[in-house]
Short mmCIF file of C-alpha atoms in Angstrom, two decimals:
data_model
loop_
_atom_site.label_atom_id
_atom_site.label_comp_id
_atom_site.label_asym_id
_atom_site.label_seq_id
_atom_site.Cartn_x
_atom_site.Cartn_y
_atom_site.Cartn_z
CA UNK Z 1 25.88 13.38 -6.45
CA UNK Z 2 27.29 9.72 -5.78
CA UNK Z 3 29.81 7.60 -6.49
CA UNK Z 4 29.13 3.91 -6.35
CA UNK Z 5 32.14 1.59 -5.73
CA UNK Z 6 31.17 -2.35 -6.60
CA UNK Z 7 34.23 -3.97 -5.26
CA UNK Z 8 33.41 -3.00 -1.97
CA UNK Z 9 30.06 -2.24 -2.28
CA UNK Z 10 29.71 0.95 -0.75
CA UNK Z 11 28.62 4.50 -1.97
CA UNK Z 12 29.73 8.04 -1.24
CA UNK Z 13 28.94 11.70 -2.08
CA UNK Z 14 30.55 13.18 -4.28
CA UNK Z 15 29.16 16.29 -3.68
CA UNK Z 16 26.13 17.08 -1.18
CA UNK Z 17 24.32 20.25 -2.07
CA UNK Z 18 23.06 21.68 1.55
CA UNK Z 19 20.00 23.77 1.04
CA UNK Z 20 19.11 24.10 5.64
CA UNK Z 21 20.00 27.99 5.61
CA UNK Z 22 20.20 28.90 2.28
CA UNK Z 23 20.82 27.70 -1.66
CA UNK Z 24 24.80 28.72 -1.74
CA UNK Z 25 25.92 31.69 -4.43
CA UNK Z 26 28.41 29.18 -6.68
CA UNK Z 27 24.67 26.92 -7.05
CA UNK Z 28 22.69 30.03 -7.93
CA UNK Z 29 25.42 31.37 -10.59
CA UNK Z 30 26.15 28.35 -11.85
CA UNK Z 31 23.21 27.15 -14.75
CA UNK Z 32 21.69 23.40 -15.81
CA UNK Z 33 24.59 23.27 -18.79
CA UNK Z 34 27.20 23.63 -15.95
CA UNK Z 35 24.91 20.52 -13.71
CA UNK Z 36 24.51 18.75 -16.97
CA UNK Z 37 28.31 19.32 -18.35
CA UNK Z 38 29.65 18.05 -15.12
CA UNK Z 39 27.35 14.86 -15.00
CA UNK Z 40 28.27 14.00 -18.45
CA UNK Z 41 31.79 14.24 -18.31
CA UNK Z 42 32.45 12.77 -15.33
CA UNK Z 43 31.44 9.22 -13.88
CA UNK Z 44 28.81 10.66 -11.01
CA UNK Z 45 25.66 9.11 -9.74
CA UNK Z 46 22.65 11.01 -9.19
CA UNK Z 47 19.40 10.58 -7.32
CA UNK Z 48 16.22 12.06 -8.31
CA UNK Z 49 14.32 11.07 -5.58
CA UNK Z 50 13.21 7.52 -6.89
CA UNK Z 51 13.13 5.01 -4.15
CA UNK Z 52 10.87 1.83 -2.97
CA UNK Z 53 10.66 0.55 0.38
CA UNK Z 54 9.34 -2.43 1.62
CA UNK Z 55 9.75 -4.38 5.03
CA UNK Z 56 13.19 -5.57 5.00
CA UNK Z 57 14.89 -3.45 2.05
CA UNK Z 58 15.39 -0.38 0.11
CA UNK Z 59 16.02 0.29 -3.66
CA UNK Z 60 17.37 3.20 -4.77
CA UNK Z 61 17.86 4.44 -8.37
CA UNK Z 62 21.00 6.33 -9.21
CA UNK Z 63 21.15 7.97 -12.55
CA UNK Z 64 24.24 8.06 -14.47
CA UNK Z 65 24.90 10.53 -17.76
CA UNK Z 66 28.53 9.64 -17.99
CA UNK Z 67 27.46 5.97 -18.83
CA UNK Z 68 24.00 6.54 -20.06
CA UNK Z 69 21.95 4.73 -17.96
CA UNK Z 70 20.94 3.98 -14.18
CA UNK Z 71 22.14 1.74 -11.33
CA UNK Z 72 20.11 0.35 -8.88
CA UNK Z 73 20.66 -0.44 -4.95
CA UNK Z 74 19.44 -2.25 -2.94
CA UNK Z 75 19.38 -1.97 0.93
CA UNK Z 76 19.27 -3.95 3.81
CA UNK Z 77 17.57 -1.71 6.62
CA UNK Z 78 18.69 -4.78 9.13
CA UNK Z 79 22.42 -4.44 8.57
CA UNK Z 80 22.65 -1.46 6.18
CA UNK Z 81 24.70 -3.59 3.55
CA UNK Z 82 24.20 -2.38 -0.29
CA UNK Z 83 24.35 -4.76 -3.71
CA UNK Z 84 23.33 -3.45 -6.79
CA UNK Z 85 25.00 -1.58 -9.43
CA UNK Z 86 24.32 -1.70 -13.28
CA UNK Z 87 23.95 -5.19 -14.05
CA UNK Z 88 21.61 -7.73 -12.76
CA UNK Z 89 23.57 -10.14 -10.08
CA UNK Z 90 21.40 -13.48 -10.82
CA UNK Z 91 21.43 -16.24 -13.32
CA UNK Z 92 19.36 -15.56 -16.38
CA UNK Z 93 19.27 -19.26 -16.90
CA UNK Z 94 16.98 -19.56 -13.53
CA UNK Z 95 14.82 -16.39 -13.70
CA UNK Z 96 14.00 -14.18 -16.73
CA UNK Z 97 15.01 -10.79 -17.56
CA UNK Z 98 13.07 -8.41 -15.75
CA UNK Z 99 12.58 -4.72 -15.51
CA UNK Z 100 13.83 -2.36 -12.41
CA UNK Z 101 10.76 -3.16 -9.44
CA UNK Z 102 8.41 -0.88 -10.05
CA UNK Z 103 5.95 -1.50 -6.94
CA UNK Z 104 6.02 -3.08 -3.35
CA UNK Z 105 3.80 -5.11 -1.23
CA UNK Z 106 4.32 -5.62 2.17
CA UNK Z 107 8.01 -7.26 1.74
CA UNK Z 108 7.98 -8.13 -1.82
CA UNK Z 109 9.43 -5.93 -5.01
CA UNK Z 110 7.40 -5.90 -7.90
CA UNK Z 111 8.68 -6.31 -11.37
CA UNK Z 112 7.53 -6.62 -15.02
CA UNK Z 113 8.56 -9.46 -17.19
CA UNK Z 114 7.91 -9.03 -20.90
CA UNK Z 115 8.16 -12.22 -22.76
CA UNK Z 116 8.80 -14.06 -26.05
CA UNK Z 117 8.81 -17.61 -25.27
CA UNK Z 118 12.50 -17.50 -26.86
CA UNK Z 119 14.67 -16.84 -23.10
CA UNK Z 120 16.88 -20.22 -22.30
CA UNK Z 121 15.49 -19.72 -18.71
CA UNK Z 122 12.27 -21.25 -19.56
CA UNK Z 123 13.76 -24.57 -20.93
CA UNK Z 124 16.82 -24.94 -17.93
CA UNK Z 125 15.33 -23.02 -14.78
CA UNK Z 126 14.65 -25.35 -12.11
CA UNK Z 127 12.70 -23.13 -10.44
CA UNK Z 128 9.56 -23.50 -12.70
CA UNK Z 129 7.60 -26.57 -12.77
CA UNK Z 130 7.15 -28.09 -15.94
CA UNK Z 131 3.62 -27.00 -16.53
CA UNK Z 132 5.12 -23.48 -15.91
CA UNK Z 133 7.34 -23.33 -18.47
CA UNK Z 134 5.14 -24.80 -20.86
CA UNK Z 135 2.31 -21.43 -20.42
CA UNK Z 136 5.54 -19.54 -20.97
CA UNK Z 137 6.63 -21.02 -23.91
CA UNK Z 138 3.37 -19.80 -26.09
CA UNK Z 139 3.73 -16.45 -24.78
CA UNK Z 140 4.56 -13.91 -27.90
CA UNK Z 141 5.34 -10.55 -27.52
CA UNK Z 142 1.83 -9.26 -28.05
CA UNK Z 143 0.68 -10.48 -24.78
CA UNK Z 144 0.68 -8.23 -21.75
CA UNK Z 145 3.87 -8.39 -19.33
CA UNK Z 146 3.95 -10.65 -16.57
CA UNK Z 147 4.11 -9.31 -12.98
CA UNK Z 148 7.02 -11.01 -10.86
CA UNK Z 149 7.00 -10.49 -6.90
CA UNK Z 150 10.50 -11.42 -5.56
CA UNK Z 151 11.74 -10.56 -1.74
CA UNK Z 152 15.99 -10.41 -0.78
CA UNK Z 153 17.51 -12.44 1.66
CA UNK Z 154 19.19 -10.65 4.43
CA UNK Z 155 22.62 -9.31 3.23
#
């Protein structure tokens, strides 16, 4: 169980269950209400397992009861830095709104974009070419989500 810090980036446990010898009595007695209590009422991270790796990075999904909803980190295996946390850290006027990645290839993240021609990005983004942002533009919700492949800088 995790805490994640954003002003200096970093993460610690806040408790590490140790399971090498054996599952320790206070675990066993203990029951899920007791897990599920203490996740609720406190502000603890959680990991379920739920990672991607690609080349250069890692992204790990922490689950949070207190607050009702999951932060995601992101690792550089080069330096061993972490960003992330619950809110998106880019400018929704350049790229859209996209889901957590979902997938990797080689060193790209893949992520779902679900669109309804209505996001300011595709009118001020200067990333898309005009031509771009016109195909986006007739896009309702009733067509199938868009896959976006995006790779980190070093951090």
């Amino acid at each position: 169980i995790y805490q994640y810090c954003a002003i200096n980036k970093s993460i610690r446990a806040k408790y590490v269950l140790e399971y090498r010898n054996k599952i320790p009595e206070k675990i066993l007695q203990a029951n899920n209400e007791t897990f599920k209590q203490s996740l609720t009422q406190n502000d603890y991270n959680f990991f379920f397992g739920k990672h991607l790796d690609n080349h250069t990075h890692s992204v790990f999904f922490l689950e949070n009861w207190h607050k009702g909803f999951q932060t995601v980190i992101y690792r550089d295996k080069k330096s061993g830095n972490l960003i992330g946390g619950t809110h998106a850290n880019y400018n929704l006027n350049e790229i859209p709104p996209m889901a957590y990645p979902k997938w990797t290839f080689r060193e790209y993240f893949i992520s779902a974009y679900y669109p309804n021609g209505r996001e300011p990005f595709i009118n001020k983004s200067s990333i898309l070419s005009d031509a771009d942002k016109s195909k986006l533009k007739s896009l309702t919700d009733d067509d199938n989500p868009i896959l976006i492949l995006f790779k980190l800088r070093a951090f």
